[in-house]
């Protein structure tokens, strides 16, 4: 067995590469935040080159150039890991189209992140483009997590494990979490830590945006606590209840960090922890959705012969039919 087969064609290879890809995407969210928090967003003032003359950071560019170029290198590693997961999905035997599609989307969006990052540099770190950069990262987390979880399941249809009303409550939790994350992006674009000291903000009132963001957080926590009690009431599976418990714990910790950073004038360390918390919160939300259903093995598509017992009184020979009378009718 050669090295390629050992890494990409072994049972469980898709799941392992998907997990590594998921972790790498969380890491680059945090390091991307570090670029912004250290005002290194324009450490490499050009794209795809670092300067007009150099592809890489030079000693003259100092620590800001090193931080920004290091994050670009990490972006390349993230793309490489996504490609590795795609290769594993392609080499899997039997190949599952659903896994290949998920892995391909992770690759495409990871590549698009490099383009969005370049546009953010060209626009002088426009806050809306930087916010889009973060939102796409959240989408990648969904796909990478789905690839990881789906690779450990059969490829049949999804069957709900809870009543429909409980599933709707789970979707409400996802919607609330999405709104909270989007409002967090807007808050970030209205406040300090723009990535460069000369970068303008989005012009929105940071106090108002922070209040709306906090309101969304409390709504999310309320819905999540309601989901926990509901899952216990309907005697949902242990995995579903555990996922909901983890989600509430992450939300409470994230909320605590958010309030502390707000009342301490947004220290860089806490802001970075808040970005990590946002990633973990989003992963926890999606994990709850997956825990509320399970997939069953796909049914065989081979045609089956259905044998019907005619019964003891059925005629043993065909019944004659008057075709002329039938035609007249």
PDB file of C-alpha atoms in Angstrom:
ATOM      1  CA  UNK A   1       0.000   0.000   0.000  1.00  0.00           C
ATOM      2  CA  UNK A   2       1.504   3.346  -1.053  1.00  0.00           C
ATOM      3  CA  UNK A   3       1.404   6.565   0.940  1.00  0.00           C
ATOM      4  CA  UNK A   4      -1.437   8.066  -1.115  1.00  0.00           C
ATOM      5  CA  UNK A   5      -3.721   5.112  -0.465  1.00  0.00           C
ATOM      6  CA  UNK A   6      -2.821   5.099   3.213  1.00  0.00           C
ATOM      7  CA  UNK A   7      -3.720   8.761   3.632  1.00  0.00           C
ATOM      8  CA  UNK A   8      -6.728   9.083   1.344  1.00  0.00           C
ATOM      9  CA  UNK A   9      -8.229   5.663   0.582  1.00  0.00           C
ATOM     10  CA  UNK A  10      -8.375   4.072   4.020  1.00  0.00           C
ATOM     11  CA  UNK A  11     -11.691   3.721   5.904  1.00  0.00           C
ATOM     12  CA  UNK A  12     -12.295   6.849   7.927  1.00  0.00           C
ATOM     13  CA  UNK A  13      -9.973   9.022   5.815  1.00  0.00           C
ATOM     14  CA  UNK A  14     -12.781  11.427   4.870  1.00  0.00           C
ATOM     15  CA  UNK A  15     -13.781  11.871   8.486  1.00  0.00           C
ATOM     16  CA  UNK A  16     -10.204  12.520   9.633  1.00  0.00           C
ATOM     17  CA  UNK A  17      -9.453  15.063   6.905  1.00  0.00           C
ATOM     18  CA  UNK A  18     -12.818  16.770   7.452  1.00  0.00           C
ATOM     19  CA  UNK A  19     -12.033  17.174  11.163  1.00  0.00           C
ATOM     20  CA  UNK A  20      -8.587  18.610  10.432  1.00  0.00           C
ATOM     21  CA  UNK A  21     -10.118  20.974   7.873  1.00  0.00           C
ATOM     22  CA  UNK A  22     -12.761  22.105  10.370  1.00  0.00           C
ATOM     23  CA  UNK A  23     -10.132  22.832  13.033  1.00  0.00           C
ATOM     24  CA  UNK A  24      -7.973  24.721  10.529  1.00  0.00           C
ATOM     25  CA  UNK A  25     -10.887  26.946   9.573  1.00  0.00           C
ATOM     26  CA  UNK A  26     -11.498  27.807  13.229  1.00  0.00           C
ATOM     27  CA  UNK A  27      -7.800  28.608  13.634  1.00  0.00           C
ATOM     28  CA  UNK A  28      -7.714  30.939  10.633  1.00  0.00           C
ATOM     29  CA  UNK A  29     -10.757  32.811  11.974  1.00  0.00           C
ATOM     30  CA  UNK A  30      -8.801  33.475  15.161  1.00  0.00           C
ATOM     31  CA  UNK A  31      -5.595  34.418  13.344  1.00  0.00           C
ATOM     32  CA  UNK A  32      -7.591  36.653  11.003  1.00  0.00           C
ATOM     33  CA  UNK A  33      -8.858  38.397  14.099  1.00  0.00           C
ATOM     34  CA  UNK A  34      -5.268  38.726  15.314  1.00  0.00           C
ATOM     35  CA  UNK A  35      -4.386  40.477  12.055  1.00  0.00           C
ATOM     36  CA  UNK A  36      -7.130  43.018  12.688  1.00  0.00           C
ATOM     37  CA  UNK A  37      -6.445  43.415  16.409  1.00  0.00           C
ATOM     38  CA  UNK A  38      -2.730  44.092  15.854  1.00  0.00           C
ATOM     39  CA  UNK A  39      -3.503  46.622  13.077  1.00  0.00           C
ATOM     40  CA  UNK A  40      -1.686  44.402  10.597  1.00  0.00           C
ATOM     41  CA  UNK A  41      -4.470  44.313   8.021  1.00  0.00           C
ATOM     42  CA  UNK A  42      -2.386  46.313   5.549  1.00  0.00           C
ATOM     43  CA  UNK A  43       0.923  44.810   6.638  1.00  0.00           C
ATOM     44  CA  UNK A  44       1.043  43.508   3.081  1.00  0.00           C
ATOM     45  CA  UNK A  45      -0.299  46.477   1.156  1.00  0.00           C
ATOM     46  CA  UNK A  46      -0.747  44.566  -2.126  1.00  0.00           C
ATOM     47  CA  UNK A  47      -2.415  41.352  -3.265  1.00  0.00           C
ATOM     48  CA  UNK A  48      -1.578  38.689  -4.375  1.00  0.00           C
ATOM     49  CA  UNK A  49       1.940  39.991  -3.785  1.00  0.00           C
ATOM     50  CA  UNK A  50       2.901  41.421  -0.414  1.00  0.00           C
ATOM     51  CA  UNK A  51       4.416  44.487  -2.094  1.00  0.00           C
ATOM     52  CA  UNK A  52       4.783  45.528  -5.708  1.00  0.00           C
ATOM     53  CA  UNK A  53       8.306  44.084  -5.714  1.00  0.00           C
ATOM     54  CA  UNK A  54       8.013  41.124  -3.337  1.00  0.00           C
ATOM     55  CA  UNK A  55       5.713  38.138  -3.056  1.00  0.00           C
ATOM     56  CA  UNK A  56       6.650  37.666   0.603  1.00  0.00           C
ATOM     57  CA  UNK A  57       7.025  40.008   3.553  1.00  0.00           C
ATOM     58  CA  UNK A  58      10.407  41.690   3.906  1.00  0.00           C
ATOM     59  CA  UNK A  59      12.267  42.595   7.124  1.00  0.00           C
ATOM     60  CA  UNK A  60      11.629  46.265   6.415  1.00  0.00           C
ATOM     61  CA  UNK A  61       7.880  45.678   6.772  1.00  0.00           C
ATOM     62  CA  UNK A  62       8.292  44.752  10.430  1.00  0.00           C
ATOM     63  CA  UNK A  63       5.959  42.702  12.571  1.00  0.00           C
ATOM     64  CA  UNK A  64       2.797  43.858  10.782  1.00  0.00           C
ATOM     65  CA  UNK A  65       4.032  42.479   7.471  1.00  0.00           C
ATOM     66  CA  UNK A  66       5.032  39.202   9.128  1.00  0.00           C
ATOM     67  CA  UNK A  67       1.616  38.787  10.774  1.00  0.00           C
ATOM     68  CA  UNK A  68      -0.353  39.537   7.615  1.00  0.00           C
ATOM     69  CA  UNK A  69       1.848  37.342   5.413  1.00  0.00           C
ATOM     70  CA  UNK A  70       1.687  34.536   7.991  1.00  0.00           C
ATOM     71  CA  UNK A  71      -2.086  34.632   7.836  1.00  0.00           C
ATOM     72  CA  UNK A  72      -1.934  34.408   4.048  1.00  0.00           C
ATOM     73  CA  UNK A  73       0.271  31.329   4.343  1.00  0.00           C
ATOM     74  CA  UNK A  74      -2.201  29.779   6.750  1.00  0.00           C
ATOM     75  CA  UNK A  75      -4.933  30.454   4.199  1.00  0.00           C
ATOM     76  CA  UNK A  76      -2.970  28.334   1.726  1.00  0.00           C
ATOM     77  CA  UNK A  77      -2.759  25.535   4.280  1.00  0.00           C
ATOM     78  CA  UNK A  78      -6.532  25.721   4.819  1.00  0.00           C
ATOM     79  CA  UNK A  79      -7.088  25.331   1.066  1.00  0.00           C
ATOM     80  CA  UNK A  80      -4.648  22.389   0.953  1.00  0.00           C
ATOM     81  CA  UNK A  81      -6.464  20.605   3.793  1.00  0.00           C
ATOM     82  CA  UNK A  82      -9.800  21.168   2.060  1.00  0.00           C
ATOM     83  CA  UNK A  83      -8.357  19.632  -1.116  1.00  0.00           C
ATOM     84  CA  UNK A  84      -7.111  16.673   0.945  1.00  0.00           C
ATOM     85  CA  UNK A  85     -10.632  16.110   2.273  1.00  0.00           C
ATOM     86  CA  UNK A  86     -11.947  16.269  -1.301  1.00  0.00           C
ATOM     87  CA  UNK A  87      -9.403  13.679  -2.454  1.00  0.00           C
ATOM     88  CA  UNK A  88     -10.391  11.398   0.415  1.00  0.00           C
ATOM     89  CA  UNK A  89     -14.071  11.757  -0.499  1.00  0.00           C
ATOM     90  CA  UNK A  90     -13.271  11.010  -4.137  1.00  0.00           C
ATOM     91  CA  UNK A  91     -11.164   7.932  -3.314  1.00  0.00           C
ATOM     92  CA  UNK A  92     -13.665   6.540  -0.822  1.00  0.00           C
ATOM     93  CA  UNK A  93     -15.024   3.132  -1.778  1.00  0.00           C
ATOM     94  CA  UNK A  94     -17.875   3.128  -2.437  1.00  0.00           C
ATOM     95  CA  UNK A  95     -17.850   6.773  -3.468  1.00  0.00           C
ATOM     96  CA  UNK A  96     -20.645   8.878  -2.004  1.00  0.00           C
ATOM     97  CA  UNK A  97     -21.667  11.822  -4.160  1.00  0.00           C
ATOM     98  CA  UNK A  98     -23.009  13.752  -1.173  1.00  0.00           C
ATOM     99  CA  UNK A  99     -19.598  13.748   0.517  1.00  0.00           C
ATOM    100  CA  UNK A 100     -17.805  14.757  -2.683  1.00  0.00           C
ATOM    101  CA  UNK A 101     -20.163  17.718  -3.139  1.00  0.00           C
ATOM    102  CA  UNK A 102     -19.691  18.902   0.443  1.00  0.00           C
ATOM    103  CA  UNK A 103     -15.916  18.637   0.176  1.00  0.00           C
ATOM    104  CA  UNK A 104     -15.915  20.453  -3.164  1.00  0.00           C
ATOM    105  CA  UNK A 105     -17.899  23.357  -1.698  1.00  0.00           C
ATOM    106  CA  UNK A 106     -15.414  23.664   1.146  1.00  0.00           C
ATOM    107  CA  UNK A 107     -12.581  23.898  -1.393  1.00  0.00           C
ATOM    108  CA  UNK A 108     -14.369  26.482  -3.532  1.00  0.00           C
ATOM    109  CA  UNK A 109     -15.262  28.710  -0.596  1.00  0.00           C
ATOM    110  CA  UNK A 110     -11.776  28.405   0.895  1.00  0.00           C
ATOM    111  CA  UNK A 111     -10.327  29.612  -2.415  1.00  0.00           C
ATOM    112  CA  UNK A 112     -12.898  32.413  -2.565  1.00  0.00           C
ATOM    113  CA  UNK A 113     -11.679  33.586   0.834  1.00  0.00           C
ATOM    114  CA  UNK A 114      -8.309  34.429  -0.703  1.00  0.00           C
ATOM    115  CA  UNK A 115     -10.079  36.540  -3.327  1.00  0.00           C
ATOM    116  CA  UNK A 116     -12.242  38.298  -0.725  1.00  0.00           C
ATOM    117  CA  UNK A 117      -9.127  38.946   1.338  1.00  0.00           C
ATOM    118  CA  UNK A 118      -7.478  40.505  -1.688  1.00  0.00           C
ATOM    119  CA  UNK A 119     -10.493  42.727  -2.312  1.00  0.00           C
ATOM    120  CA  UNK A 120     -10.400  43.847   1.321  1.00  0.00           C
ATOM    121  CA  UNK A 121      -6.773  44.921   0.846  1.00  0.00           C
ATOM    122  CA  UNK A 122      -7.559  46.712  -2.419  1.00  0.00           C
ATOM    123  CA  UNK A 123     -10.416  48.611  -0.715  1.00  0.00           C
ATOM    124  CA  UNK A 124      -8.307  49.626   2.282  1.00  0.00           C
ATOM    125  CA  UNK A 125     -10.025  47.160   4.645  1.00  0.00           C
ATOM    126  CA  UNK A 126     -13.563  48.228   3.884  1.00  0.00           C
ATOM    127  CA  UNK A 127     -15.555  47.088   6.931  1.00  0.00           C
ATOM    128  CA  UNK A 128     -18.308  45.442   4.867  1.00  0.00           C
ATOM    129  CA  UNK A 129     -15.817  43.414   2.826  1.00  0.00           C
ATOM    130  CA  UNK A 130     -14.002  42.358   5.997  1.00  0.00           C
ATOM    131  CA  UNK A 131     -17.382  41.391   7.458  1.00  0.00           C
ATOM    132  CA  UNK A 132     -18.144  39.311   4.365  1.00  0.00           C
ATOM    133  CA  UNK A 133     -14.796  37.576   4.923  1.00  0.00           C
ATOM    134  CA  UNK A 134     -16.013  36.462   8.358  1.00  0.00           C
ATOM    135  CA  UNK A 135     -19.484  35.443   7.168  1.00  0.00           C
ATOM    136  CA  UNK A 136     -18.032  33.186   4.465  1.00  0.00           C
ATOM    137  CA  UNK A 137     -15.872  31.579   7.153  1.00  0.00           C
ATOM    138  CA  UNK A 138     -19.063  30.758   9.071  1.00  0.00           C
ATOM    139  CA  UNK A 139     -20.517  29.109   5.957  1.00  0.00           C
ATOM    140  CA  UNK A 140     -17.342  27.058   5.560  1.00  0.00           C
ATOM    141  CA  UNK A 141     -17.665  25.873   9.167  1.00  0.00           C
ATOM    142  CA  UNK A 142     -21.171  24.580   8.403  1.00  0.00           C
ATOM    143  CA  UNK A 143     -19.978  22.645   5.360  1.00  0.00           C
ATOM    144  CA  UNK A 144     -16.844  21.284   7.035  1.00  0.00           C
ATOM    145  CA  UNK A 145     -18.836  20.146  10.067  1.00  0.00           C
ATOM    146  CA  UNK A 146     -21.483  18.596   7.806  1.00  0.00           C
ATOM    147  CA  UNK A 147     -18.752  16.730   5.929  1.00  0.00           C
ATOM    148  CA  UNK A 148     -17.324  15.441   9.211  1.00  0.00           C
ATOM    149  CA  UNK A 149     -20.681  14.303  10.591  1.00  0.00           C
ATOM    150  CA  UNK A 150     -22.084  12.954   7.323  1.00  0.00           C
ATOM    151  CA  UNK A 151     -18.957  10.874   6.714  1.00  0.00           C
ATOM    152  CA  UNK A 152     -19.842   8.900   9.850  1.00  0.00           C
ATOM    153  CA  UNK A 153     -23.454   8.292   8.787  1.00  0.00           C
ATOM    154  CA  UNK A 154     -25.157   6.192   6.108  1.00  0.00           C
ATOM    155  CA  UNK A 155     -26.194   7.975   2.938  1.00  0.00           C
ATOM    156  CA  UNK A 156     -29.911   7.314   3.198  1.00  0.00           C
ATOM    157  CA  UNK A 157     -32.724   9.758   3.944  1.00  0.00           C
ATOM    158  CA  UNK A 158     -32.747  11.761   7.169  1.00  0.00           C
ATOM    159  CA  UNK A 159     -35.358  10.715   9.716  1.00  0.00           C
ATOM    160  CA  UNK A 160     -36.406  13.101  12.511  1.00  0.00           C
ATOM    161  CA  UNK A 161     -35.808  11.931  16.086  1.00  0.00           C
ATOM    162  CA  UNK A 162     -38.114  14.516  17.656  1.00  0.00           C
ATOM    163  CA  UNK A 163     -41.646  15.808  16.963  1.00  0.00           C
ATOM    164  CA  UNK A 164     -42.023  18.413  14.243  1.00  0.00           C
ATOM    165  CA  UNK A 165     -42.609  21.233  16.732  1.00  0.00           C
ATOM    166  CA  UNK A 166     -39.300  20.470  18.438  1.00  0.00           C
ATOM    167  CA  UNK A 167     -37.518  20.459  15.088  1.00  0.00           C
ATOM    168  CA  UNK A 168     -39.012  23.891  14.379  1.00  0.00           C
ATOM    169  CA  UNK A 169     -37.675  25.132  17.706  1.00  0.00           C
ATOM    170  CA  UNK A 170     -34.240  23.870  16.663  1.00  0.00           C
ATOM    171  CA  UNK A 171     -34.493  25.844  13.447  1.00  0.00           C
ATOM    172  CA  UNK A 172     -35.477  28.931  15.430  1.00  0.00           C
ATOM    173  CA  UNK A 173     -32.281  28.518  17.463  1.00  0.00           C
ATOM    174  CA  UNK A 174     -30.239  28.369  14.253  1.00  0.00           C
ATOM    175  CA  UNK A 175     -31.958  31.492  12.886  1.00  0.00           C
ATOM    176  CA  UNK A 176     -31.370  33.401  16.116  1.00  0.00           C
ATOM    177  CA  UNK A 177     -27.708  32.377  16.150  1.00  0.00           C
ATOM    178  CA  UNK A 178     -27.290  33.532  12.552  1.00  0.00           C
ATOM    179  CA  UNK A 179     -28.814  36.923  13.397  1.00  0.00           C
ATOM    180  CA  UNK A 180     -26.548  37.269  16.446  1.00  0.00           C
ATOM    181  CA  UNK A 181     -23.450  36.533  14.363  1.00  0.00           C
ATOM    182  CA  UNK A 182     -24.476  38.984  11.637  1.00  0.00           C
ATOM    183  CA  UNK A 183     -25.138  41.685  14.229  1.00  0.00           C
ATOM    184  CA  UNK A 184     -21.741  40.912  15.730  1.00  0.00           C
ATOM    185  CA  UNK A 185     -20.169  41.584  12.342  1.00  0.00           C
ATOM    186  CA  UNK A 186     -21.966  44.932  12.168  1.00  0.00           C
ATOM    187  CA  UNK A 187     -20.856  45.813  15.712  1.00  0.00           C
ATOM    188  CA  UNK A 188     -17.268  45.007  14.786  1.00  0.00           C
ATOM    189  CA  UNK A 189     -17.476  47.231  11.725  1.00  0.00           C
ATOM    190  CA  UNK A 190     -18.744  50.152  13.800  1.00  0.00           C
ATOM    191  CA  UNK A 191     -16.193  49.956  16.612  1.00  0.00           C
ATOM    192  CA  UNK A 192     -12.417  50.081  17.017  1.00  0.00           C
ATOM    193  CA  UNK A 193      -9.854  47.467  15.917  1.00  0.00           C
ATOM    194  CA  UNK A 194     -10.336  48.125  12.219  1.00  0.00           C
ATOM    195  CA  UNK A 195      -7.127  46.409  11.139  1.00  0.00           C
ATOM    196  CA  UNK A 196      -5.334  49.673  10.378  1.00  0.00           C
ATOM    197  CA  UNK A 197      -5.340  52.981  12.193  1.00  0.00           C
ATOM    198  CA  UNK A 198      -6.459  54.899   9.082  1.00  0.00           C
ATOM    199  CA  UNK A 199      -9.332  52.567   8.144  1.00  0.00           C
ATOM    200  CA  UNK A 200     -12.789  54.199   8.336  1.00  0.00           C
ATOM    201  CA  UNK A 201     -15.657  52.415  10.092  1.00  0.00           C
ATOM    202  CA  UNK A 202     -19.115  51.674   8.727  1.00  0.00           C
ATOM    203  CA  UNK A 203     -20.631  54.825  10.255  1.00  0.00           C
ATOM    204  CA  UNK A 204     -23.280  53.071  12.362  1.00  0.00           C
ATOM    205  CA  UNK A 205     -23.793  53.877  16.038  1.00  0.00           C
ATOM    206  CA  UNK A 206     -21.696  51.323  17.983  1.00  0.00           C
ATOM    207  CA  UNK A 207     -23.815  51.750  21.128  1.00  0.00           C
ATOM    208  CA  UNK A 208     -27.038  50.971  19.287  1.00  0.00           C
ATOM    209  CA  UNK A 209     -25.510  48.068  17.381  1.00  0.00           C
ATOM    210  CA  UNK A 210     -24.104  46.611  20.596  1.00  0.00           C
ATOM    211  CA  UNK A 211     -27.514  46.842  22.254  1.00  0.00           C
ATOM    212  CA  UNK A 212     -29.201  45.075  19.337  1.00  0.00           C
ATOM    213  CA  UNK A 213     -26.487  42.425  19.424  1.00  0.00           C
ATOM    214  CA  UNK A 214     -27.018  41.889  23.167  1.00  0.00           C
ATOM    215  CA  UNK A 215     -30.793  41.630  22.678  1.00  0.00           C
ATOM    216  CA  UNK A 216     -30.216  38.945  20.053  1.00  0.00           C
ATOM    217  CA  UNK A 217     -27.927  37.044  22.415  1.00  0.00           C
ATOM    218  CA  UNK A 218     -30.577  36.955  25.140  1.00  0.00           C
ATOM    219  CA  UNK A 219     -33.165  35.757  22.624  1.00  0.00           C
ATOM    220  CA  UNK A 220     -30.790  33.014  21.503  1.00  0.00           C
ATOM    221  CA  UNK A 221     -30.104  31.896  25.080  1.00  0.00           C
ATOM    222  CA  UNK A 222     -33.822  31.858  25.856  1.00  0.00           C
ATOM    223  CA  UNK A 223     -34.621  29.723  22.819  1.00  0.00           C
ATOM    224  CA  UNK A 224     -31.731  27.375  23.587  1.00  0.00           C
ATOM    225  CA  UNK A 225     -32.816  26.873  27.207  1.00  0.00           C
ATOM    226  CA  UNK A 226     -36.357  26.202  25.974  1.00  0.00           C
ATOM    227  CA  UNK A 227     -34.936  23.614  23.582  1.00  0.00           C
ATOM    228  CA  UNK A 228     -33.100  21.890  26.435  1.00  0.00           C
ATOM    229  CA  UNK A 229     -36.274  21.561  28.525  1.00  0.00           C
ATOM    230  CA  UNK A 230     -38.274  20.470  25.497  1.00  0.00           C
ATOM    231  CA  UNK A 231     -35.787  17.737  24.591  1.00  0.00           C
ATOM    232  CA  UNK A 232     -36.015  16.391  28.126  1.00  0.00           C
ATOM    233  CA  UNK A 233     -39.822  16.577  28.019  1.00  0.00           C
ATOM    234  CA  UNK A 234     -40.073  14.519  24.816  1.00  0.00           C
ATOM    235  CA  UNK A 235     -37.373  12.119  26.037  1.00  0.00           C
ATOM    236  CA  UNK A 236     -35.074  12.875  23.127  1.00  0.00           C
ATOM    237  CA  UNK A 237     -31.876  10.902  22.617  1.00  0.00           C
ATOM    238  CA  UNK A 238     -28.948  11.377  24.954  1.00  0.00           C
ATOM    239  CA  UNK A 239     -26.834  12.767  22.104  1.00  0.00           C
ATOM    240  CA  UNK A 240     -29.436  15.444  21.315  1.00  0.00           C
ATOM    241  CA  UNK A 241     -29.740  16.521  24.938  1.00  0.00           C
ATOM    242  CA  UNK A 242     -25.979  16.583  25.361  1.00  0.00           C
ATOM    243  CA  UNK A 243     -25.559  18.739  22.239  1.00  0.00           C
ATOM    244  CA  UNK A 244     -28.153  21.198  23.558  1.00  0.00           C
ATOM    245  CA  UNK A 245     -26.420  21.348  26.961  1.00  0.00           C
ATOM    246  CA  UNK A 246     -23.084  22.090  25.292  1.00  0.00           C
ATOM    247  CA  UNK A 247     -24.713  24.828  23.212  1.00  0.00           C
ATOM    248  CA  UNK A 248     -26.146  26.604  26.264  1.00  0.00           C
ATOM    249  CA  UNK A 249     -22.791  26.368  28.060  1.00  0.00           C
ATOM    250  CA  UNK A 250     -20.980  27.902  25.070  1.00  0.00           C
ATOM    251  CA  UNK A 251     -23.588  30.649  24.798  1.00  0.00           C
ATOM    252  CA  UNK A 252     -23.282  31.587  28.466  1.00  0.00           C
ATOM    253  CA  UNK A 253     -19.493  31.699  28.285  1.00  0.00           C
ATOM    254  CA  UNK A 254     -19.581  33.691  25.069  1.00  0.00           C
ATOM    255  CA  UNK A 255     -22.086  36.107  26.546  1.00  0.00           C
ATOM    256  CA  UNK A 256     -19.911  36.584  29.621  1.00  0.00           C
ATOM    257  CA  UNK A 257     -16.875  37.365  27.465  1.00  0.00           C
ATOM    258  CA  UNK A 258     -18.952  39.768  25.407  1.00  0.00           C
ATOM    259  CA  UNK A 259     -20.151  41.757  28.402  1.00  0.00           C
ATOM    260  CA  UNK A 260     -16.702  41.839  30.019  1.00  0.00           C
ATOM    261  CA  UNK A 261     -15.042  43.072  26.827  1.00  0.00           C
ATOM    262  CA  UNK A 262     -17.740  45.733  26.379  1.00  0.00           C
ATOM    263  CA  UNK A 263     -17.322  47.136  29.884  1.00  0.00           C
ATOM    264  CA  UNK A 264     -13.497  46.999  29.740  1.00  0.00           C
ATOM    265  CA  UNK A 265     -13.203  48.991  26.476  1.00  0.00           C
ATOM    266  CA  UNK A 266     -12.639  46.017  24.167  1.00  0.00           C
ATOM    267  CA  UNK A 267      -9.174  44.713  25.117  1.00  0.00           C
ATOM    268  CA  UNK A 268      -7.572  42.832  22.233  1.00  0.00           C
ATOM    269  CA  UNK A 269      -7.229  39.516  24.090  1.00  0.00           C
ATOM    270  CA  UNK A 270     -10.921  39.369  24.987  1.00  0.00           C
ATOM    271  CA  UNK A 271     -11.967  40.380  21.479  1.00  0.00           C
ATOM    272  CA  UNK A 272      -9.877  37.513  20.107  1.00  0.00           C
ATOM    273  CA  UNK A 273     -11.472  35.106  22.604  1.00  0.00           C
ATOM    274  CA  UNK A 274     -14.889  36.380  21.523  1.00  0.00           C
ATOM    275  CA  UNK A 275     -14.103  35.544  17.890  1.00  0.00           C
ATOM    276  CA  UNK A 276     -13.067  32.025  18.909  1.00  0.00           C
ATOM    277  CA  UNK A 277     -16.270  31.779  20.928  1.00  0.00           C
ATOM    278  CA  UNK A 278     -18.358  32.834  17.939  1.00  0.00           C
ATOM    279  CA  UNK A 279     -16.868  29.993  15.899  1.00  0.00           C
ATOM    280  CA  UNK A 280     -17.483  27.430  18.644  1.00  0.00           C
ATOM    281  CA  UNK A 281     -21.011  28.726  19.206  1.00  0.00           C
ATOM    282  CA  UNK A 282     -21.874  28.373  15.520  1.00  0.00           C
ATOM    283  CA  UNK A 283     -20.437  24.851  15.422  1.00  0.00           C
ATOM    284  CA  UNK A 284     -22.441  23.941  18.534  1.00  0.00           C
ATOM    285  CA  UNK A 285     -25.654  25.271  16.963  1.00  0.00           C
ATOM    286  CA  UNK A 286     -25.202  23.215  13.800  1.00  0.00           C
ATOM    287  CA  UNK A 287     -24.290  20.127  15.860  1.00  0.00           C
ATOM    288  CA  UNK A 288     -27.654  20.401  17.655  1.00  0.00           C
ATOM    289  CA  UNK A 289     -29.494  20.364  14.317  1.00  0.00           C
ATOM    290  CA  UNK A 290     -27.664  17.204  13.264  1.00  0.00           C
ATOM    291  CA  UNK A 291     -28.446  15.577  16.619  1.00  0.00           C
ATOM    292  CA  UNK A 292     -32.185  16.035  16.073  1.00  0.00           C
ATOM    293  CA  UNK A 293     -32.215  13.599  13.155  1.00  0.00           C
ATOM    294  CA  UNK A 294     -30.433  10.510  11.931  1.00  0.00           C
ATOM    295  CA  UNK A 295     -29.831   8.973   8.561  1.00  0.00           C
ATOM    296  CA  UNK A 296     -30.757   5.416   7.734  1.00  0.00           C
ATOM    297  CA  UNK A 297     -29.025   3.229   5.142  1.00  0.00           C
ATOM    298  CA  UNK A 298     -30.235   3.825   1.617  1.00  0.00           C
ATOM    299  CA  UNK A 299     -32.618   1.190   0.335  1.00  0.00           C
ATOM    300  CA  UNK A 300     -31.450  -1.093  -2.436  1.00  0.00           C
ATOM    301  CA  UNK A 301     -32.385   0.203  -5.865  1.00  0.00           C
ATOM    302  CA  UNK A 302     -32.487  -3.262  -7.462  1.00  0.00           C
ATOM    303  CA  UNK A 303     -35.958  -4.179  -8.705  1.00  0.00           C
ATOM    304  CA  UNK A 304     -37.731  -6.702  -6.519  1.00  0.00           C
ATOM    305  CA  UNK A 305     -40.225  -9.269  -7.726  1.00  0.00           C
ATOM    306  CA  UNK A 306     -43.470  -9.108  -5.805  1.00  0.00           C
ATOM    307  CA  UNK A 307     -45.159 -12.501  -5.540  1.00  0.00           C
ATOM    308  CA  UNK A 308     -48.863 -12.372  -4.741  1.00  0.00           C
ATOM    309  CA  UNK A 309     -50.668 -15.455  -3.512  1.00  0.00           C
ATOM    310  CA  UNK A 310     -53.868 -15.586  -5.591  1.00  0.00           C
ATOM    311  CA  UNK A 311     -55.682 -17.559  -2.909  1.00  0.00           C
ATOM    312  CA  UNK A 312     -57.415 -20.933  -3.143  1.00  0.00           C
ATOM    313  CA  UNK A 313     -60.496 -19.608  -4.973  1.00  0.00           C
ATOM    314  CA  UNK A 314     -58.643 -17.748  -7.747  1.00  0.00           C
ATOM    315  CA  UNK A 315     -59.091 -19.175 -11.253  1.00  0.00           C
ATOM    316  CA  UNK A 316     -56.222 -21.278 -12.513  1.00  0.00           C
ATOM    317  CA  UNK A 317     -56.673 -20.107 -16.085  1.00  0.00           C
ATOM    318  CA  UNK A 318     -57.245 -16.666 -17.534  1.00  0.00           C
ATOM    319  CA  UNK A 319     -60.874 -15.514 -17.528  1.00  0.00           C
ATOM    320  CA  UNK A 320     -62.140 -15.140 -21.111  1.00  0.00           C
ATOM    321  CA  UNK A 321     -62.947 -11.579 -22.053  1.00  0.00           C
ATOM    322  CA  UNK A 322     -65.431 -10.523 -24.722  1.00  0.00           C
ATOM    323  CA  UNK A 323     -63.205  -7.971 -26.512  1.00  0.00           C
ATOM    324  CA  UNK A 324     -65.981  -6.830 -28.855  1.00  0.00           C
ATOM    325  CA  UNK A 325     -68.275  -6.036 -25.928  1.00  0.00           C
ATOM    326  CA  UNK A 326     -65.451  -4.282 -24.171  1.00  0.00           C
ATOM    327  CA  UNK A 327     -64.761  -2.168 -27.272  1.00  0.00           C
ATOM    328  CA  UNK A 328     -68.430  -1.190 -27.471  1.00  0.00           C
ATOM    329  CA  UNK A 329     -68.345  -0.098 -23.832  1.00  0.00           C
TER     330      UNK A 329
END
